[in-house]
C-alpha cells in the first residue's frame, strides 16, 4: 500500500489497481516465530526461495522472532503494516496458542488475512545420544525409573514441541521438567550436548540427525508410520501403546488484517506456484513433509481449517491441563 500526500497535506491511501499491479516492488519479509535453523525456519527459507520466481524475482527475506511459543512473532505481524511486505509463516501453534494462553497479544481469527496452507509435517520423539535406551520400550522403562528428573525440551508454551510433550506427559502420566527455548534449533543443540534428555520435534529438523545417528529416535507422532527411509522403522506412538496419539504439524502463511485482496491473491498464486516447484517438493519430501495439494491451499479454506483445529485442540489441551497467562 502506498501513501500519497495531497496539496492540502492530507494523506490518502492509494490502493488503486496500477499501484497493486507493481506489487511487489521491494523485498518481502516473512517473519518466522522461532529461531533460525529450526524446522519452521527451514520450511520458510525453502518456501521463500521457491516464491521468489513467481513474485517476479523479488527477494523474500526471513526474520526470526522467536519466543513465547511463536506468539511474539505472530503478534509482530498482526501489528505490522498491511501492505503485503510483512508476512508470517506459522505452524499448528497459531491454533493451539488460543487454548494454551489465557490472553494473547493478537486475535487469531481476526488479526490476519489467511494466505494459504503449505505442508503437513509429523514429529518424532527423540532423545540425547547418551540416553540408555534404544527403542520405545526401553525409553518407557527409563522414563518410569527417572520420574520427576526427566528434562523435556520445547520451544515454549504454544509451540508444537510443547503440545506434543504435554500430550506425552498426560498420556504416560509421567511429569517432566520442561525446558523452554525460542525454537527447537537451540533445543536440538542442547539435546546433542546432553543438557536435556528428550524432545518432540518436526521431522524437518530431526531426519538428518537421526540419519547421522546423532540422536536416539523412538517413535513418530503421526497416526501412520512414515515412508522416509531414516524414519520408516519407527513405531507410531499409537502402536507403541498411546492409543489415539496423533500430532500432525502443519504450516500456513498469513498477512496482517486489511492487506488488500489483490495482494493476498498474488501471494496465494505465488504460494501455489512454489508448492509445484520440483526442487521445493524434493526438499520437503526428503524431510518427511507432505505438501498441501487440497482446498486448504486457498486462504478461506485454510482459515476454516484453522478454526477447526482451534476447536479440536481446545478440549484436548484443557484435559491435559496446562495454561499460561
Ligand atoms: N519445532 C518448534 C516447535 O516446537 C518450532 C521451531 O523451532 O521451528 O514448535
Short mmCIF file of C-alpha atoms and ligand atoms in Angstrom, two decimals:
data_model
loop_
_atom_site.label_atom_id
_atom_site.label_comp_id
_atom_site.label_asym_id
_atom_site.label_seq_id
_atom_site.Cartn_x
_atom_site.Cartn_y
_atom_site.Cartn_z
CA UNK A 1 0.00 0.00 0.00
CA UNK A 2 1.40 3.41 -0.91
CA UNK A 3 0.52 6.74 0.64
CA UNK A 4 0.18 9.90 -1.42
CA UNK A 5 0.27 13.41 0.01
CA UNK A 6 -2.31 15.79 -1.50
CA UNK A 7 -1.71 19.52 -1.96
CA UNK A 8 -3.77 20.06 1.20
CA UNK A 9 -1.32 17.97 3.11
CA UNK A 10 -3.84 15.19 3.62
CA UNK A 11 -2.61 11.65 3.49
CA UNK A 12 -4.73 9.45 1.30
CA UNK A 13 -4.31 5.77 0.82
CA UNK A 14 -3.75 4.78 -2.75
CA UNK A 15 -4.91 1.25 -3.28
CA UNK A 16 -5.77 1.66 -6.94
CA UNK A 17 -5.18 -1.14 -9.41
CA UNK A 18 -2.00 0.19 -11.05
CA UNK A 19 -0.25 0.55 -7.68
CA UNK A 20 -1.08 -3.02 -6.74
CA UNK A 21 -0.03 -4.13 -10.21
CA UNK A 22 3.52 -3.18 -9.16
CA UNK A 23 3.40 -5.40 -6.08
CA UNK A 24 5.93 -6.50 -5.00
CA UNK A 25 8.36 -3.73 -5.87
CA UNK A 26 10.63 -4.25 -2.85
CA UNK A 27 11.70 -7.26 -0.77
CA UNK A 28 9.07 -9.09 1.26
CA UNK A 29 9.83 -10.18 4.83
CA UNK A 30 8.48 -13.44 6.21
CA UNK A 31 8.52 -13.49 10.00
CA UNK A 32 9.27 -16.94 11.41
CA UNK A 33 8.15 -17.04 15.06
CA UNK A 34 11.01 -19.39 16.06
CA UNK A 35 14.80 -19.33 15.92
CA UNK A 36 16.88 -19.78 12.76
CA UNK A 37 17.91 -23.29 11.78
CA UNK A 38 14.80 -24.96 13.27
CA UNK A 39 12.06 -26.80 11.41
CA UNK A 40 9.73 -23.85 10.87
CA UNK A 41 12.65 -21.73 9.74
CA UNK A 42 13.76 -24.44 7.27
CA UNK A 43 10.31 -24.61 5.67
CA UNK A 44 10.18 -20.80 5.50
CA UNK A 45 13.59 -20.48 3.87
CA UNK A 46 12.81 -23.14 1.27
CA UNK A 47 9.45 -21.54 0.59
CA UNK A 48 10.97 -18.05 0.34
CA UNK A 49 13.34 -19.31 -2.33
CA UNK A 50 10.54 -21.06 -4.22
CA UNK A 51 8.23 -17.99 -4.05
CA UNK A 52 10.86 -15.61 -5.38
CA UNK A 53 10.37 -16.55 -9.05
CA UNK A 54 6.55 -16.35 -9.07
CA UNK A 55 6.89 -12.98 -7.32
CA UNK A 56 8.80 -11.59 -10.27
CA UNK A 57 12.25 -12.30 -8.82
CA UNK A 58 11.66 -10.10 -5.76
CA UNK A 59 13.66 -11.16 -2.67
CA UNK A 60 11.83 -12.83 0.17
CA UNK A 61 13.73 -12.31 3.42
CA UNK A 62 13.33 -14.30 6.64
CA UNK A 63 13.19 -12.56 10.02
CA UNK A 64 13.30 -14.83 13.08
CA UNK A 65 11.26 -13.57 16.02
CA UNK A 66 11.36 -16.49 18.44
CA UNK A 67 9.95 -16.68 21.95
CA UNK A 68 6.76 -17.49 23.88
CA UNK A 69 5.92 -20.46 21.69
CA UNK A 70 5.59 -18.44 18.50
CA UNK A 71 3.23 -15.83 19.92
CA UNK A 72 5.77 -12.97 19.83
CA UNK A 73 6.40 -13.33 16.10
CA UNK A 74 2.69 -13.70 15.38
CA UNK A 75 1.96 -10.54 17.40
CA UNK A 76 4.62 -8.64 15.48
CA UNK A 77 2.98 -9.48 12.16
CA UNK A 78 -0.52 -8.74 13.50
CA UNK A 79 0.72 -5.19 14.20
CA UNK A 80 2.79 -4.76 11.01
CA UNK A 81 1.72 -2.52 8.10
CA UNK A 82 -0.86 -4.35 6.00
CA UNK A 83 0.89 -3.68 2.70
CA UNK A 84 1.94 -7.21 1.76
CA UNK A 85 5.59 -6.69 2.69
CA UNK A 86 5.43 -8.38 6.11
CA UNK A 87 4.08 -11.92 6.30
CA UNK A 88 4.01 -14.66 8.90
CA UNK A 89 4.85 -18.30 8.39
CA UNK A 90 3.49 -20.14 11.40
CA UNK A 91 2.59 -23.69 12.31
CA UNK A 92 -0.10 -25.50 14.29
CA UNK A 93 0.80 -23.22 17.20
CA UNK A 94 -1.38 -20.50 15.72
CA UNK A 95 -4.35 -22.73 16.56
CA UNK A 96 -3.16 -24.19 19.88
CA UNK A 97 -1.99 -20.91 21.46
CA UNK A 98 -5.58 -19.64 21.98
CA UNK A 99 -6.16 -22.65 24.28
CA UNK A 100 -2.73 -22.59 25.91
CA UNK A 101 -2.66 -18.88 26.77
CA UNK A 102 -5.36 -17.17 28.77
CA UNK A 103 -4.61 -13.95 26.92
CA UNK A 104 -2.85 -13.49 23.60
CA UNK A 105 -1.38 -10.27 22.19
CA UNK A 106 -3.42 -10.74 18.95
CA UNK A 107 -6.71 -12.24 17.79
CA UNK A 108 -6.03 -15.40 15.83
CA UNK A 109 -9.05 -15.28 13.54
CA UNK A 110 -9.48 -11.52 13.30
CA UNK A 111 -6.00 -10.01 13.04
CA UNK A 112 -4.73 -11.86 9.96
CA UNK A 113 -5.55 -12.41 6.31
CA UNK A 114 -5.10 -16.11 5.65
CA UNK A 115 -2.94 -16.60 2.56
CA UNK A 116 -2.87 -20.41 2.41
CA UNK A 117 -1.51 -23.63 3.80
CA UNK A 118 1.92 -25.02 2.96
CA UNK A 119 2.50 -28.53 4.28
CA UNK A 120 1.91 -31.11 6.96
CA UNK A 121 4.85 -32.41 8.97
CA UNK A 122 4.85 -35.22 11.52
CA UNK A 123 7.02 -35.12 14.62
CA UNK A 124 9.45 -37.59 16.09
CA UNK A 125 10.17 -38.37 19.71
CA UNK A 126 13.94 -38.20 20.08
CA UNK A 127 16.48 -38.42 22.89
CA UNK A 128 20.04 -37.36 23.72
CA UNK A 129 22.73 -39.63 22.27
CA UNK A 130 23.78 -40.92 25.70
CA UNK A 131 20.26 -41.90 26.77
CA UNK A 132 20.40 -45.55 27.91
CA UNK A 133 17.50 -46.64 25.68
CA UNK A 134 17.48 -47.65 22.04
CA UNK A 135 13.79 -48.19 21.40
CA UNK A 136 10.46 -47.01 22.74
CA UNK A 137 10.04 -49.92 25.20
CA UNK A 138 13.45 -49.18 26.71
CA UNK A 139 12.65 -45.45 26.80
CA UNK A 140 9.45 -46.18 28.69
CA UNK A 141 11.36 -48.17 31.31
CA UNK A 142 13.94 -45.39 31.62
CA UNK A 143 11.18 -42.77 31.99
CA UNK A 144 9.43 -44.81 34.71
CA UNK A 145 12.73 -45.14 36.56
CA UNK A 146 13.51 -41.43 36.23
CA UNK A 147 10.13 -39.88 37.03
CA UNK A 148 10.48 -36.26 38.08
CA UNK A 149 14.04 -35.98 36.78
CA UNK A 150 13.45 -36.05 33.01
CA UNK A 151 14.26 -32.85 31.10
CA UNK A 152 11.92 -32.35 28.17
CA UNK A 153 12.96 -29.59 25.77
CA UNK A 154 10.43 -27.48 23.91
CA UNK A 155 10.11 -24.21 22.03
CA UNK A 156 7.94 -22.57 24.67
CA UNK A 157 4.29 -22.69 25.60
CA UNK A 158 2.17 -22.96 22.47
CA UNK A 159 4.94 -24.47 20.34
CA UNK A 160 4.39 -27.77 18.57
CA UNK A 161 7.05 -29.39 20.74
CA UNK A 162 5.20 -28.15 23.82
CA UNK A 163 1.87 -29.54 22.57
CA UNK A 164 3.44 -32.92 21.80
CA UNK A 165 5.28 -33.04 25.14
CA UNK A 166 2.13 -32.06 27.00
CA UNK A 167 0.17 -34.90 25.42
CA UNK A 168 3.03 -37.29 26.04
CA UNK A 169 3.14 -36.45 29.75
CA UNK A 170 -0.62 -36.66 30.18
CA UNK A 171 -0.91 -39.95 28.24
CA UNK A 172 2.01 -41.52 30.12
CA UNK A 173 1.04 -39.89 33.42
CA UNK A 174 4.70 -39.02 33.91
CA UNK A 175 5.55 -35.43 34.84
CA UNK A 176 8.68 -34.00 33.28
CA UNK A 177 10.69 -30.80 33.75
CA UNK A 178 10.08 -28.75 30.64
CA UNK A 179 12.94 -26.63 29.35
CA UNK A 180 11.70 -23.88 27.00
CA UNK A 181 13.78 -22.46 24.14
CA UNK A 182 12.96 -19.87 21.46
CA UNK A 183 12.82 -22.60 18.86
CA UNK A 184 13.89 -26.21 18.57
CA UNK A 185 17.17 -25.35 16.80
CA UNK A 186 18.85 -24.33 20.11
CA UNK A 187 16.96 -27.15 21.88
CA UNK A 188 18.47 -29.63 19.40
CA UNK A 189 21.96 -28.29 20.20
CA UNK A 190 21.40 -28.91 23.90
CA UNK A 191 19.93 -32.34 23.20
CA UNK A 192 23.02 -33.23 21.17
CA UNK A 193 25.16 -31.98 24.04
CA UNK A 194 23.17 -33.99 26.59
CA UNK A 195 21.93 -30.94 28.58
CA UNK A 196 18.31 -32.06 28.01
CA UNK A 197 17.00 -35.62 27.73
CA UNK A 198 14.17 -35.82 25.23
CA UNK A 199 12.14 -33.70 22.83
CA UNK A 200 9.43 -33.93 20.19
CA UNK A 201 10.37 -32.14 17.01
CA UNK A 202 9.29 -31.99 13.41
CA UNK A 203 10.89 -34.44 11.00
CA UNK A 204 12.15 -31.42 9.05
CA UNK A 205 14.61 -30.87 11.91
CA UNK A 206 15.25 -34.42 13.10
CA UNK A 207 15.59 -36.57 9.97
CA UNK A 208 19.20 -35.54 9.30
CA UNK A 209 20.24 -36.06 12.92
CA UNK A 210 18.52 -39.46 13.04
CA UNK A 211 20.11 -40.47 9.73
CA UNK A 212 23.54 -39.48 11.04
CA UNK A 213 22.94 -41.44 14.27
CA UNK A 214 23.46 -38.28 16.34
CA UNK A 215 20.24 -38.60 18.37
CA UNK A 216 18.19 -41.55 19.59
CA UNK A 217 14.86 -41.85 17.78
CA UNK A 218 11.96 -43.63 19.48
CA UNK A 219 8.68 -43.01 17.67
CA UNK A 220 6.71 -40.84 15.27
CA UNK A 221 3.70 -38.81 16.38
CA UNK A 222 1.59 -39.39 13.25
CA UNK A 223 -1.18 -41.97 13.06
CA UNK A 224 0.66 -43.92 10.34
CA UNK A 225 4.29 -44.95 10.01
CA UNK A 226 6.34 -42.76 7.69
CA UNK A 227 7.97 -43.81 4.43
CA UNK A 228 11.09 -41.62 4.67
CA UNK A 229 13.98 -44.16 4.75
CA UNK A 230 15.53 -42.92 8.03
CA UNK A 231 12.15 -42.93 9.78
CA UNK A 232 10.26 -45.89 8.36
CA UNK A 233 11.24 -48.32 11.14
CA UNK A 234 9.99 -46.04 13.91
CA UNK A 235 6.68 -47.09 15.50
CA UNK A 236 3.84 -44.62 15.84
CA UNK A 237 3.15 -43.64 19.47
CA UNK A 238 -0.31 -45.10 18.93
CA UNK A 239 1.06 -48.55 18.09
CA UNK A 240 3.60 -48.20 20.91
CA UNK A 241 0.71 -48.06 23.35
CA UNK A 242 -0.51 -44.43 23.47
CA UNK A 243 -3.83 -45.13 21.77
CA UNK A 244 -5.12 -42.31 19.60
CA UNK A 245 -1.90 -40.24 19.84
CA UNK A 246 -1.72 -38.19 16.65
CA UNK A 247 0.06 -34.85 16.39
CA UNK A 248 0.50 -33.63 12.86
CA UNK A 249 2.15 -30.25 12.47
CA UNK A 250 1.21 -28.01 9.56
CA UNK A 251 2.39 -24.65 8.29
CA UNK A 252 0.48 -21.72 6.84
CA UNK A 253 1.16 -18.21 5.55
CA UNK A 254 -0.59 -15.15 6.99
CA UNK A 255 -0.65 -11.38 6.34
CA UNK A 256 -1.77 -8.57 8.65
CA UNK A 257 -5.52 -7.89 8.66
CA UNK A 258 -6.54 -5.47 5.92
CA UNK A 259 -3.84 -6.46 3.45
CA UNK A 260 -5.55 -5.77 0.09
CA UNK A 261 -7.16 -8.81 -1.52
CA UNK A 262 -5.28 -8.15 -4.76
CA UNK A 263 -2.06 -8.59 -2.75
CA UNK A 264 -3.14 -11.73 -0.90
CA UNK A 265 -4.34 -13.15 -4.23
CA UNK A 266 -0.88 -12.56 -5.68
CA UNK A 267 0.73 -14.14 -2.65
CA UNK A 268 -1.60 -17.12 -2.86
CA UNK A 269 -0.76 -17.58 -6.54
CA UNK A 270 2.96 -17.42 -5.68
CA UNK A 271 2.44 -19.95 -2.88
CA UNK A 272 0.64 -22.34 -5.25
CA UNK A 273 3.44 -21.97 -7.80
CA UNK A 274 6.09 -22.57 -5.11
CA UNK A 275 4.37 -25.76 -3.98
CA UNK A 276 4.69 -27.08 -7.54
CA UNK A 277 8.40 -26.25 -7.72
CA UNK A 278 10.21 -29.60 -8.17
CA UNK A 279 13.19 -28.53 -6.02
CA UNK A 280 10.91 -27.47 -3.18
CA UNK A 281 8.92 -30.71 -3.45
CA UNK A 282 12.12 -32.78 -3.38
CA UNK A 283 13.49 -31.00 -0.31
CA UNK A 284 10.22 -31.30 1.60
CA UNK A 285 9.72 -34.95 0.78
CA UNK A 286 13.25 -35.86 1.87
CA UNK A 287 12.46 -34.35 5.29
CA UNK A 288 9.17 -36.21 5.74
CA UNK A 289 6.89 -33.23 4.98
CA UNK A 290 3.78 -33.56 2.82
CA UNK A 291 2.93 -30.63 0.57
CA UNK A 292 -0.67 -29.43 0.54
CA UNK A 293 -2.49 -30.07 -2.72
CA UNK A 294 -6.10 -29.85 -1.50
CA UNK A 295 -8.54 -26.96 -0.96
CA UNK A 296 -6.64 -25.76 2.14
CA UNK A 297 -4.26 -24.11 -0.32
CA UNK A 298 -6.85 -21.33 -0.51
CA UNK A 299 -6.89 -18.61 2.17
CA UNK A 300 -10.58 -19.01 3.07
CA UNK A 301 -10.30 -22.79 3.27
CA UNK A 302 -7.14 -22.58 5.34
CA UNK A 303 -8.90 -20.23 7.75
CA UNK A 304 -11.75 -22.75 8.11
CA UNK A 305 -9.17 -25.44 8.80
CA UNK A 306 -7.50 -23.28 11.49
CA UNK A 307 -10.91 -22.69 13.09
CA UNK A 308 -11.47 -26.45 13.14
CA UNK A 309 -8.02 -27.01 14.64
CA UNK A 310 -8.74 -24.46 17.40
CA UNK A 311 -11.97 -26.34 18.18
CA UNK A 312 -10.21 -29.73 18.01
CA UNK A 313 -7.26 -28.89 20.28
CA UNK A 314 -9.13 -26.78 22.87
CA UNK A 315 -10.66 -29.72 24.80
CA UNK A 316 -7.54 -31.88 24.42
CA UNK A 317 -5.32 -29.15 25.86
CA UNK A 318 -7.86 -28.48 28.62
CA UNK A 319 -7.89 -32.16 29.54
CA UNK A 320 -4.08 -32.22 29.59
CA UNK A 321 -4.36 -29.17 31.87
CA UNK A 322 -1.73 -26.57 31.16
CA UNK A 323 -2.14 -22.86 30.58
CA UNK A 324 -0.18 -19.65 30.76
CA UNK A 325 -1.27 -16.10 31.37
N1 LIG B 1 9.69 -27.10 16.25
C1 LIG B 1 9.41 -25.92 17.03
C2 LIG B 1 8.17 -26.12 17.82
O1 LIG B 1 8.26 -26.81 18.75
C3 LIG B 1 9.44 -24.65 16.36
C4 LIG B 1 10.69 -24.35 15.60
O2 LIG B 1 11.75 -24.11 16.14
O3 LIG B 1 10.53 -24.29 14.41
O4 LIG B 1 7.13 -25.56 17.57
#
